[in-house]
Amino acid sequence: MPLSALNDISALSGGADRARRARDAADWLAGDATTAGGPVAPDAPVAHDAPRSGGAPVVPRAGVFQDVPVIEDAPATERSRTTAEDRFGYARSRLDEARAPQVAHPTPTTPGTYPPPEPTGTSRRPADAPGAEGVVLSIDGLRKRFGSTVAVDDIDLDVPTGSFYGIVGPNGAGKTTTLSMVTGLLRPDGGRITVHGVDVWADPVRAKRSIGVLPDRLRLFDRLTGAQLLYYSGILRGLDAATVRQRSADLIAAFGLEDAVNRLVADYSAGMTKKIALAAAMIHSPRLLVLDEPFESVDPVSAANLIDILQRYVASGGTVVLSSHGMDFVQRVCDHVAIIVTGRVLAAGTMREVRGGGTLEDRFVQLAGGRKAAEGMEWLHTFSD
């Protein structure tokens, strides 16, 4: 670790005793695991509220944004290492896997594997075609079944580069299942997905470098502070420490998380958790952001700020694909939209093309089956008292 950086950490920590602890933190920063961009911290101290043997609970230092966590006196070094290995061991193995020379493997064609063999002449696109020019995300014949339930039924969709693309549909329509397969979180039964010309399932490591994901069910390392989570996300994406520090500061300011950055993510509200998760998804500057219900539980002021950030991202050439139940919101923000009902795309294109002369909500209700009269509910009008 550079001496100047170590001095900065010492100054922030304050005093010779804390400088010693800063040097201890530098030990894991200068560890043997590296990426092309900089050091990886597989054994990083992790904030934890359980007391150590003979010591006080480990509490992240508040009031100062630091990419390197400062830990109170902790003689039980072995326990600290064990905790870190539990949390970062899996990530380290994945990084080692990504750094290893990539070997081209033939696409499996055994029945039941992805992708299943297509009968000759039925493929809608040649196997080597990444999609139409100017398309960042291409979905061709995507299918997924859970037992006897068909969740996604032969979906075709092209998302233009630089678009703000909304996906709407009723509950259980297959939106989350589709986005999970697009981002490599759920293996499809059939079909093909390419991101910027790279097959998501044939070459997942390369494809995922271009994707930032905010999934429907947030699963974060919530025993880390916000600063630690951003640092971990940036390093995992191969960024060097200086770049992670700069981008973290920018994201924290943009999302209004200055007062929460040194608190555990477990203590965040639902809206704040969405913000830090979105910041972690954006830190590596992906070409494509896939956001599943990104504004759920987010207050209107924060939502307006997030929309502004995303619109500027799109204006600079990025692409956003999001799902939402807010028809007015999608119509106001998105320039393209797809309506999915029972696992099928019933309408897709520009916002003007899909909604026609009416509103998006009217078009959605028409395609989803129309409004149903609430009959047989007279008891609701009699009141129990």
Tab-separated table of C-alpha atoms in Angstrom:
chain	number	residue	atom	x	y	z
A	1	MET	CA	0.000	0.000	0.000
A	2	PRO	CA	1.452	3.503	-0.848
A	3	LEU	CA	2.969	5.294	2.139
A	4	SER	CA	0.918	8.420	1.432
A	5	ALA	CA	-2.317	6.414	1.605
A	6	LEU	CA	-1.200	4.835	4.864
A	7	ASN	CA	-0.462	8.298	6.267
A	8	ASP	CA	-3.938	9.445	5.232
A	9	ILE	CA	-5.486	6.520	7.084
A	10	SER	CA	-3.334	7.298	10.128
A	11	ALA	CA	-4.430	10.914	10.090
A	12	LEU	CA	-8.085	9.965	9.825
A	13	SER	CA	-7.767	7.444	12.621
A	14	GLY	CA	-5.895	9.827	14.936
A	15	GLY	CA	-2.975	9.022	17.235
A	16	ALA	CA	-0.218	6.413	17.304
A	17	ASP	CA	-2.479	3.703	18.688
A	18	ARG	CA	-4.973	4.094	15.862
A	19	ALA	CA	-2.150	4.404	13.332
A	20	ARG	CA	-1.128	0.900	14.407
A	21	ARG	CA	-4.624	-0.324	13.649
A	22	ALA	CA	-4.487	1.457	10.281
A	23	ARG	CA	-1.287	-0.438	9.482
A	24	ASP	CA	-3.098	-3.650	10.403
A	25	ALA	CA	-5.866	-2.721	7.959
A	26	ALA	CA	-3.226	-2.051	5.303
A	27	ASP	CA	-1.982	-5.630	5.684
A	28	TRP	CA	-5.121	-7.086	4.142
A	29	LEU	CA	-5.289	-4.331	1.511
A	30	ALA	CA	-1.807	-5.344	0.330
A	31	GLY	CA	-2.675	-9.058	0.314
A	32	ASP	CA	-1.703	-11.475	-2.423
A	33	ALA	CA	-5.085	-11.479	-4.223
A	34	THR	CA	-5.178	-8.836	-6.980
A	35	THR	CA	-7.144	-8.025	-10.072
A	36	ALA	CA	-6.147	-6.096	-13.130
A	37	GLY	CA	-7.490	-2.989	-11.477
A	38	GLY	CA	-6.073	-3.265	-7.953
A	39	PRO	CA	-6.097	-5.108	-4.629
A	40	VAL	CA	-8.860	-7.383	-3.405
A	41	ALA	CA	-9.700	-7.604	0.276
A	42	PRO	CA	-10.777	-11.196	0.926
A	43	ASP	CA	-9.826	-10.987	4.601
A	44	ALA	CA	-11.191	-7.513	5.195
A	45	PRO	CA	-12.340	-6.799	8.753
A	46	VAL	CA	-16.126	-6.854	8.818
A	47	ALA	CA	-18.246	-4.772	11.135
A	48	HIS	CA	-20.172	-7.086	13.412
A	49	ASP	CA	-22.266	-6.374	16.433
A	50	ALA	CA	-21.433	-9.558	18.354
A	51	PRO	CA	-18.800	-8.946	21.076
A	52	ARG	CA	-15.392	-10.505	20.592
A	53	SER	CA	-13.784	-12.590	23.286
A	54	GLY	CA	-12.617	-10.199	25.957
A	55	GLY	CA	-13.573	-7.097	23.979
A	56	ALA	CA	-16.344	-4.700	23.056
A	57	PRO	CA	-18.613	-5.082	20.033
A	58	VAL	CA	-17.017	-4.114	16.737
A	59	VAL	CA	-18.613	-0.866	15.647
A	60	PRO	CA	-17.888	0.995	12.401
A	61	ARG	CA	-16.435	4.442	13.076
A	62	ALA	CA	-19.029	7.096	12.368
A	63	GLY	CA	-18.551	10.607	11.031
A	64	VAL	CA	-15.788	9.946	8.493
A	65	PHE	CA	-16.188	8.278	5.108
A	66	GLN	CA	-13.470	5.674	4.797
A	67	ASP	CA	-13.071	2.942	2.239
A	68	VAL	CA	-10.934	1.083	4.790
A	69	PRO	CA	-12.884	0.239	7.958
A	70	VAL	CA	-11.219	1.060	11.289
A	71	ILE	CA	-11.777	-1.617	13.930
A	72	GLU	CA	-11.607	-1.113	17.666
A	73	ASP	CA	-8.973	-2.994	19.690
A	74	ALA	CA	-9.564	-6.699	19.070
A	75	PRO	CA	-7.097	-9.239	20.423
A	76	ALA	CA	-9.050	-12.173	18.926
A	77	THR	CA	-7.355	-11.947	15.518
A	78	GLU	CA	-8.290	-15.474	14.542
A	79	ARG	CA	-11.998	-14.794	14.963
A	80	SER	CA	-11.715	-11.683	12.761
A	81	ARG	CA	-10.040	-13.754	10.060
A	82	THR	CA	-12.678	-16.499	10.311
A	83	THR	CA	-15.513	-13.979	10.003
A	84	ALA	CA	-13.890	-12.395	6.960
A	85	GLU	CA	-13.309	-15.748	5.305
A	86	ASP	CA	-16.957	-16.695	5.840
A	87	ARG	CA	-18.112	-13.523	4.124
A	88	PHE	CA	-15.535	-13.095	1.379
A	89	GLY	CA	-14.372	-16.639	0.670
A	90	TYR	CA	-16.985	-17.230	-1.984
A	91	ALA	CA	-16.287	-13.900	-3.688
A	92	ARG	CA	-12.560	-14.607	-3.683
A	93	SER	CA	-13.080	-17.981	-5.341
A	94	ARG	CA	-15.187	-16.311	-8.031
A	95	LEU	CA	-12.477	-13.700	-8.608
A	96	ASP	CA	-9.851	-16.423	-8.931
A	97	GLU	CA	-12.137	-18.110	-11.411
A	98	ALA	CA	-12.526	-14.905	-13.425
A	99	ARG	CA	-8.748	-14.279	-13.477
A	100	ALA	CA	-7.991	-17.791	-14.722
A	101	PRO	CA	-7.468	-18.184	-18.499
A	102	GLN	CA	-10.828	-18.579	-20.150
A	103	VAL	CA	-11.329	-21.805	-22.081
A	104	ALA	CA	-13.958	-21.929	-24.744
A	105	HIS	CA	-16.431	-24.680	-23.985
A	106	PRO	CA	-18.847	-26.017	-26.545
A	107	THR	CA	-22.460	-25.150	-25.954
A	108	PRO	CA	-24.173	-28.197	-24.435
A	109	THR	CA	-26.835	-29.792	-26.578
A	110	THR	CA	-27.939	-32.540	-24.225
A	111	PRO	CA	-31.729	-32.461	-23.688
A	112	GLY	CA	-32.599	-30.628	-20.516
A	113	THR	CA	-29.544	-28.350	-20.549
A	114	TYR	CA	-29.305	-24.745	-21.658
A	115	PRO	CA	-29.891	-24.065	-24.447
A	116	PRO	CA	-31.950	-27.044	-25.586
A	117	PRO	CA	-31.454	-28.212	-29.160
A	118	GLU	CA	-33.619	-26.375	-31.660
A	119	PRO	CA	-35.068	-28.367	-34.560
A	120	THR	CA	-33.380	-27.450	-37.832
A	121	GLY	CA	-34.836	-24.329	-39.377
A	122	THR	CA	-36.840	-23.125	-36.359
A	123	SER	CA	-34.302	-20.670	-34.904
A	124	ARG	CA	-35.437	-17.120	-35.527
A	125	ARG	CA	-31.875	-15.749	-35.504
A	126	PRO	CA	-28.556	-17.250	-36.610
A	127	ALA	CA	-26.555	-18.571	-33.649
A	128	ASP	CA	-23.725	-16.075	-34.315
A	129	ALA	CA	-25.944	-13.005	-34.709
A	130	PRO	CA	-25.799	-10.674	-31.683
A	131	GLY	CA	-29.018	-8.972	-32.704
A	132	ALA	CA	-29.945	-5.965	-34.758
A	133	GLU	CA	-27.515	-3.064	-34.937
A	134	GLY	CA	-28.032	-0.652	-32.044
A	135	VAL	CA	-29.578	-3.312	-29.783
A	136	VAL	CA	-27.917	-3.729	-26.388
A	137	LEU	CA	-30.212	-6.509	-25.098
A	138	SER	CA	-31.668	-9.184	-27.365
A	139	ILE	CA	-34.031	-11.903	-26.132
A	140	ASP	CA	-34.980	-14.669	-28.555
A	141	GLY	CA	-37.470	-17.449	-27.770
A	142	LEU	CA	-36.974	-17.281	-23.990
A	143	ARG	CA	-38.813	-19.976	-22.042
A	144	LYS	CA	-39.140	-20.984	-18.397
A	145	ARG	CA	-41.428	-23.479	-16.707
A	146	PHE	CA	-41.865	-24.299	-13.006
A	147	GLY	CA	-43.446	-27.735	-12.904
A	148	SER	CA	-46.707	-27.475	-14.804
A	149	THR	CA	-46.703	-23.650	-14.644
A	150	VAL	CA	-45.378	-21.785	-17.674
A	151	ALA	CA	-43.778	-18.607	-16.303
A	152	VAL	CA	-42.192	-17.326	-19.535
A	153	ASP	CA	-43.615	-18.480	-22.843
A	154	ASP	CA	-41.385	-17.893	-25.885
A	155	ILE	CA	-40.546	-14.216	-25.306
A	156	ASP	CA	-38.827	-12.159	-28.036
A	157	LEU	CA	-37.631	-8.666	-27.164
A	158	ASP	CA	-35.019	-6.217	-28.474
A	159	VAL	CA	-33.944	-3.283	-26.294
A	160	PRO	CA	-32.307	-0.420	-28.225
A	161	THR	CA	-29.063	1.089	-26.979
A	162	GLY	CA	-29.614	4.330	-25.069
A	163	SER	CA	-33.259	3.638	-24.283
A	164	PHE	CA	-35.219	3.880	-21.036
A	165	TYR	CA	-37.219	0.661	-21.379
A	166	GLY	CA	-40.150	-0.147	-19.100
A	167	ILE	CA	-41.611	-3.623	-18.601
A	168	VAL	CA	-45.118	-3.730	-17.156
A	169	GLY	CA	-47.560	-6.502	-16.429
A	170	PRO	CA	-49.904	-7.855	-13.754
A	171	ASN	CA	-48.645	-9.841	-10.771
A	172	GLY	CA	-47.411	-13.259	-11.875
A	173	ALA	CA	-46.971	-12.167	-15.494
A	174	GLY	CA	-43.321	-13.298	-15.643
A	175	LYS	CA	-41.537	-9.931	-15.389
A	176	THR	CA	-39.193	-10.850	-12.545
A	177	THR	CA	-38.560	-14.313	-13.997
A	178	THR	CA	-37.607	-12.748	-17.329
A	179	LEU	CA	-35.270	-10.190	-15.778
A	180	SER	CA	-33.678	-12.866	-13.587
A	181	MET	CA	-32.833	-14.926	-16.668
A	182	VAL	CA	-31.554	-11.843	-18.507
A	183	THR	CA	-29.083	-11.078	-15.716
A	184	GLY	CA	-27.884	-14.647	-15.177
A	185	LEU	CA	-29.666	-15.194	-11.867
A	186	LEU	CA	-32.024	-17.896	-13.168
A	187	ARG	CA	-31.255	-20.498	-15.817
A	188	PRO	CA	-33.787	-20.557	-18.669
A	189	ASP	CA	-35.257	-23.706	-20.176
A	190	GLY	CA	-34.655	-22.436	-23.684
A	191	GLY	CA	-33.994	-19.439	-25.873
A	192	ARG	CA	-31.075	-17.062	-26.232
A	193	ILE	CA	-30.093	-13.855	-24.423
A	194	THR	CA	-27.314	-11.540	-25.585
A	195	VAL	CA	-26.044	-8.356	-23.946
A	196	HIS	CA	-23.978	-6.143	-26.216
A	197	GLY	CA	-23.527	-9.132	-28.510
A	198	VAL	CA	-22.369	-11.535	-25.766
A	199	ASP	CA	-24.442	-14.593	-24.873
A	200	VAL	CA	-25.334	-14.322	-21.189
A	201	TRP	CA	-25.244	-18.073	-20.586
A	202	ALA	CA	-22.528	-19.164	-23.024
A	203	ASP	CA	-20.067	-16.511	-21.755
A	204	PRO	CA	-21.502	-15.290	-18.428
A	205	VAL	CA	-18.351	-13.642	-17.002
A	206	ARG	CA	-17.887	-11.431	-20.037
A	207	ALA	CA	-21.589	-10.620	-20.353
A	208	LYS	CA	-21.972	-9.648	-16.693
A	209	ARG	CA	-19.207	-7.052	-16.977
A	210	SER	CA	-21.700	-4.982	-18.979
A	211	ILE	CA	-24.637	-5.421	-16.585
A	212	GLY	CA	-25.638	-3.703	-13.365
A	213	VAL	CA	-28.476	-5.395	-11.464
A	214	LEU	CA	-31.001	-4.331	-8.852
A	215	PRO	CA	-32.934	-7.566	-8.204
A	216	ASP	CA	-36.462	-7.876	-6.882
A	217	ARG	CA	-35.468	-9.472	-3.580
A	218	LEU	CA	-32.457	-7.617	-2.269
A	219	ARG	CA	-29.804	-9.915	-0.861
A	220	LEU	CA	-27.006	-7.713	0.409
A	221	PHE	CA	-24.114	-8.204	2.793
A	222	ASP	CA	-26.038	-6.246	5.405
A	223	ARG	CA	-23.438	-6.699	8.151
A	224	LEU	CA	-21.223	-4.308	6.199
A	225	THR	CA	-21.516	-0.543	6.359
A	226	GLY	CA	-22.642	1.328	3.263
A	227	ALA	CA	-19.042	2.379	2.572
A	228	GLN	CA	-17.775	-1.171	2.961
A	229	LEU	CA	-20.490	-2.538	0.658
A	230	LEU	CA	-19.581	-0.062	-2.095
A	231	TYR	CA	-15.880	-0.813	-1.653
A	232	TYR	CA	-16.523	-4.553	-1.839
A	233	SER	CA	-18.727	-4.135	-4.944
A	234	GLY	CA	-16.151	-1.995	-6.738
A	235	ILE	CA	-13.220	-4.295	-5.964
A	236	LEU	CA	-15.276	-7.335	-6.969
A	237	ARG	CA	-15.854	-5.640	-10.326
A	238	GLY	CA	-12.093	-5.211	-10.829
A	239	LEU	CA	-11.782	-1.482	-10.075
A	240	ASP	CA	-8.686	-0.146	-8.330
A	241	ALA	CA	-8.980	1.268	-4.818
A	242	ALA	CA	-8.598	4.931	-5.851
A	243	THR	CA	-11.368	4.623	-8.455
A	244	VAL	CA	-13.651	2.868	-5.977
A	245	ARG	CA	-13.047	5.610	-3.415
A	246	GLN	CA	-13.827	8.399	-5.913
A	247	ARG	CA	-16.917	6.733	-7.373
A	248	SER	CA	-18.210	5.800	-3.920
A	249	ALA	CA	-17.999	9.423	-2.824
A	250	ASP	CA	-19.857	10.549	-5.957
A	251	LEU	CA	-22.592	7.936	-5.551
A	252	ILE	CA	-23.030	8.619	-1.838
A	253	ALA	CA	-23.499	12.325	-2.530
A	254	ALA	CA	-25.844	11.683	-5.478
A	255	PHE	CA	-28.062	9.312	-3.483
A	256	GLY	CA	-28.025	11.442	-0.311
A	257	LEU	CA	-26.460	8.755	1.880
A	258	GLU	CA	-23.828	10.892	3.621
A	259	ASP	CA	-25.362	10.419	7.068
A	260	ALA	CA	-25.761	6.650	6.656
A	261	VAL	CA	-22.541	5.608	4.959
A	262	ASN	CA	-20.845	4.438	8.160
A	263	ARG	CA	-23.862	2.571	9.517
A	264	LEU	CA	-24.571	-1.095	8.963
A	265	VAL	CA	-26.783	-1.786	5.951
A	266	ALA	CA	-28.894	-3.968	8.265
A	267	ASP	CA	-29.979	-0.764	10.019
A	268	TYR	CA	-31.096	0.981	6.811
A	269	SER	CA	-34.714	1.650	5.990
A	270	ALA	CA	-36.237	-0.048	2.946
A	271	GLY	CA	-35.740	3.057	0.821
A	272	MET	CA	-32.138	3.533	1.914
A	273	THR	CA	-31.419	-0.124	1.188
A	274	LYS	CA	-32.717	0.380	-2.367
A	275	LYS	CA	-30.429	3.392	-2.745
A	276	ILE	CA	-27.244	1.667	-1.605
A	277	ALA	CA	-28.076	-1.400	-3.723
A	278	LEU	CA	-28.574	0.798	-6.797
A	279	ALA	CA	-25.300	2.596	-6.063
A	280	ALA	CA	-23.520	-0.771	-5.864
A	281	ALA	CA	-25.083	-1.772	-9.202
A	282	MET	CA	-23.795	1.416	-10.885
A	283	ILE	CA	-20.279	1.646	-9.460
A	284	HIS	CA	-18.609	-0.168	-12.380
A	285	SER	CA	-20.393	2.019	-14.982
A	286	PRO	CA	-22.211	-0.775	-16.853
A	287	ARG	CA	-23.671	-0.448	-20.339
A	288	LEU	CA	-26.993	-1.921	-19.159
A	289	LEU	CA	-28.850	-1.421	-15.882
A	290	VAL	CA	-31.585	-3.957	-15.104
A	291	LEU	CA	-33.790	-2.731	-12.266
A	292	ASP	CA	-36.687	-4.726	-10.827
A	293	GLU	CA	-39.157	-2.399	-9.059
A	294	PRO	CA	-36.429	0.166	-8.285
A	295	PHE	CA	-38.711	2.806	-6.773
A	296	GLU	CA	-40.712	0.618	-4.440
A	297	SER	CA	-40.459	1.991	-0.858
A	298	VAL	CA	-38.528	5.065	-2.072
A	299	ASP	CA	-39.878	8.470	-1.023
A	300	PRO	CA	-40.926	10.935	-3.784
A	301	VAL	CA	-37.969	13.306	-3.305
A	302	SER	CA	-35.424	10.489	-3.479
A	303	ALA	CA	-37.282	8.957	-6.439
A	304	ALA	CA	-37.038	12.256	-8.333
A	305	ASN	CA	-33.293	12.397	-7.678
A	306	LEU	CA	-32.856	8.779	-8.800
A	307	ILE	CA	-34.832	9.413	-11.991
A	308	ASP	CA	-32.603	12.392	-12.757
A	309	ILE	CA	-29.479	10.241	-12.278
A	310	LEU	CA	-30.866	7.505	-14.535
A	311	GLN	CA	-31.979	9.941	-17.231
A	312	ARG	CA	-28.490	11.459	-17.374
A	313	TYR	CA	-27.048	7.950	-17.550
A	314	VAL	CA	-29.307	7.171	-20.529
A	315	ALA	CA	-28.465	10.498	-22.192
A	316	SER	CA	-24.775	9.541	-22.080
A	317	GLY	CA	-25.418	6.255	-23.909
A	318	GLY	CA	-26.394	3.861	-21.111
A	319	THR	CA	-29.522	1.716	-21.215
A	320	VAL	CA	-32.041	1.155	-18.410
A	321	VAL	CA	-34.522	-1.717	-18.315
A	322	LEU	CA	-36.919	-1.564	-15.390
A	323	SER	CA	-40.098	-3.253	-14.261
A	324	SER	CA	-42.819	-1.386	-12.453
A	325	HIS	CA	-46.519	-1.419	-11.640
A	326	GLY	CA	-46.721	2.380	-11.821
A	327	MET	CA	-48.247	3.052	-15.243
A	328	ASP	CA	-48.142	6.836	-14.900
A	329	PHE	CA	-44.517	6.664	-13.827
A	330	VAL	CA	-43.509	4.386	-16.727
A	331	GLN	CA	-45.369	6.551	-19.243
A	332	ARG	CA	-43.676	9.698	-17.902
A	333	VAL	CA	-40.125	8.328	-17.653
A	334	CYS	CA	-39.691	5.581	-20.269
A	335	ASP	CA	-39.379	6.019	-24.039
A	336	HIS	CA	-39.976	2.301	-24.804
A	337	VAL	CA	-42.269	-0.203	-23.116
A	338	ALA	CA	-43.290	-3.858	-23.255
A	339	ILE	CA	-46.501	-5.271	-21.801
A	340	ILE	CA	-46.151	-8.856	-20.553
A	341	VAL	CA	-49.201	-10.944	-19.631
A	342	THR	CA	-49.103	-14.659	-18.702
A	343	GLY	CA	-45.504	-14.988	-19.825
A	344	ARG	CA	-46.007	-13.483	-23.287
A	345	VAL	CA	-45.182	-10.090	-24.772
A	346	LEU	CA	-48.505	-8.705	-25.999
A	347	ALA	CA	-47.177	-5.303	-27.074
A	348	ALA	CA	-43.700	-3.787	-27.374
A	349	GLY	CA	-42.150	-0.734	-28.983
A	350	THR	CA	-41.912	2.982	-28.410
A	351	MET	CA	-44.243	4.473	-25.834
A	352	ARG	CA	-46.265	6.202	-28.551
A	353	GLU	CA	-46.658	2.975	-30.558
A	354	VAL	CA	-47.812	0.890	-27.594
A	355	ARG	CA	-50.268	3.257	-25.979
A	356	GLY	CA	-51.725	4.500	-29.247
A	357	GLY	CA	-54.058	7.437	-28.718
A	358	GLY	CA	-54.815	6.673	-25.061
A	359	THR	CA	-52.857	6.256	-21.867
A	360	LEU	CA	-50.536	3.367	-21.068
A	361	GLU	CA	-52.874	2.309	-18.259
A	362	ASP	CA	-55.836	2.086	-20.645
A	363	ARG	CA	-53.819	0.025	-23.094
A	364	PHE	CA	-52.531	-2.222	-20.313
A	365	VAL	CA	-56.018	-2.882	-18.925
A	366	GLN	CA	-57.292	-3.644	-22.416
A	367	LEU	CA	-54.541	-6.218	-23.076
A	368	ALA	CA	-54.637	-7.717	-19.571
A	369	GLY	CA	-58.323	-8.558	-19.820
A	370	GLY	CA	-60.175	-5.413	-18.843
A	371	ARG	CA	-61.643	-4.264	-15.549
A	372	LYS	CA	-63.880	-6.665	-13.661
A	373	ALA	CA	-66.944	-5.587	-11.722
A	374	ALA	CA	-66.754	-6.372	-8.021
A	375	GLU	CA	-69.999	-8.326	-7.604
A	376	GLY	CA	-71.165	-10.189	-4.532
A	377	MET	CA	-69.504	-7.757	-2.139
A	378	GLU	CA	-72.639	-6.189	-0.663
A	379	TRP	CA	-71.610	-7.285	2.836
A	380	LEU	CA	-68.714	-4.849	2.629
A	381	HIS	CA	-71.186	-1.924	2.601
A	382	THR	CA	-73.147	-2.929	5.717
A	383	PHE	CA	-70.309	-2.311	8.248
A	384	SER	CA	-69.855	-4.485	11.308
A	385	ASP	CA	-70.692	-1.889	13.983
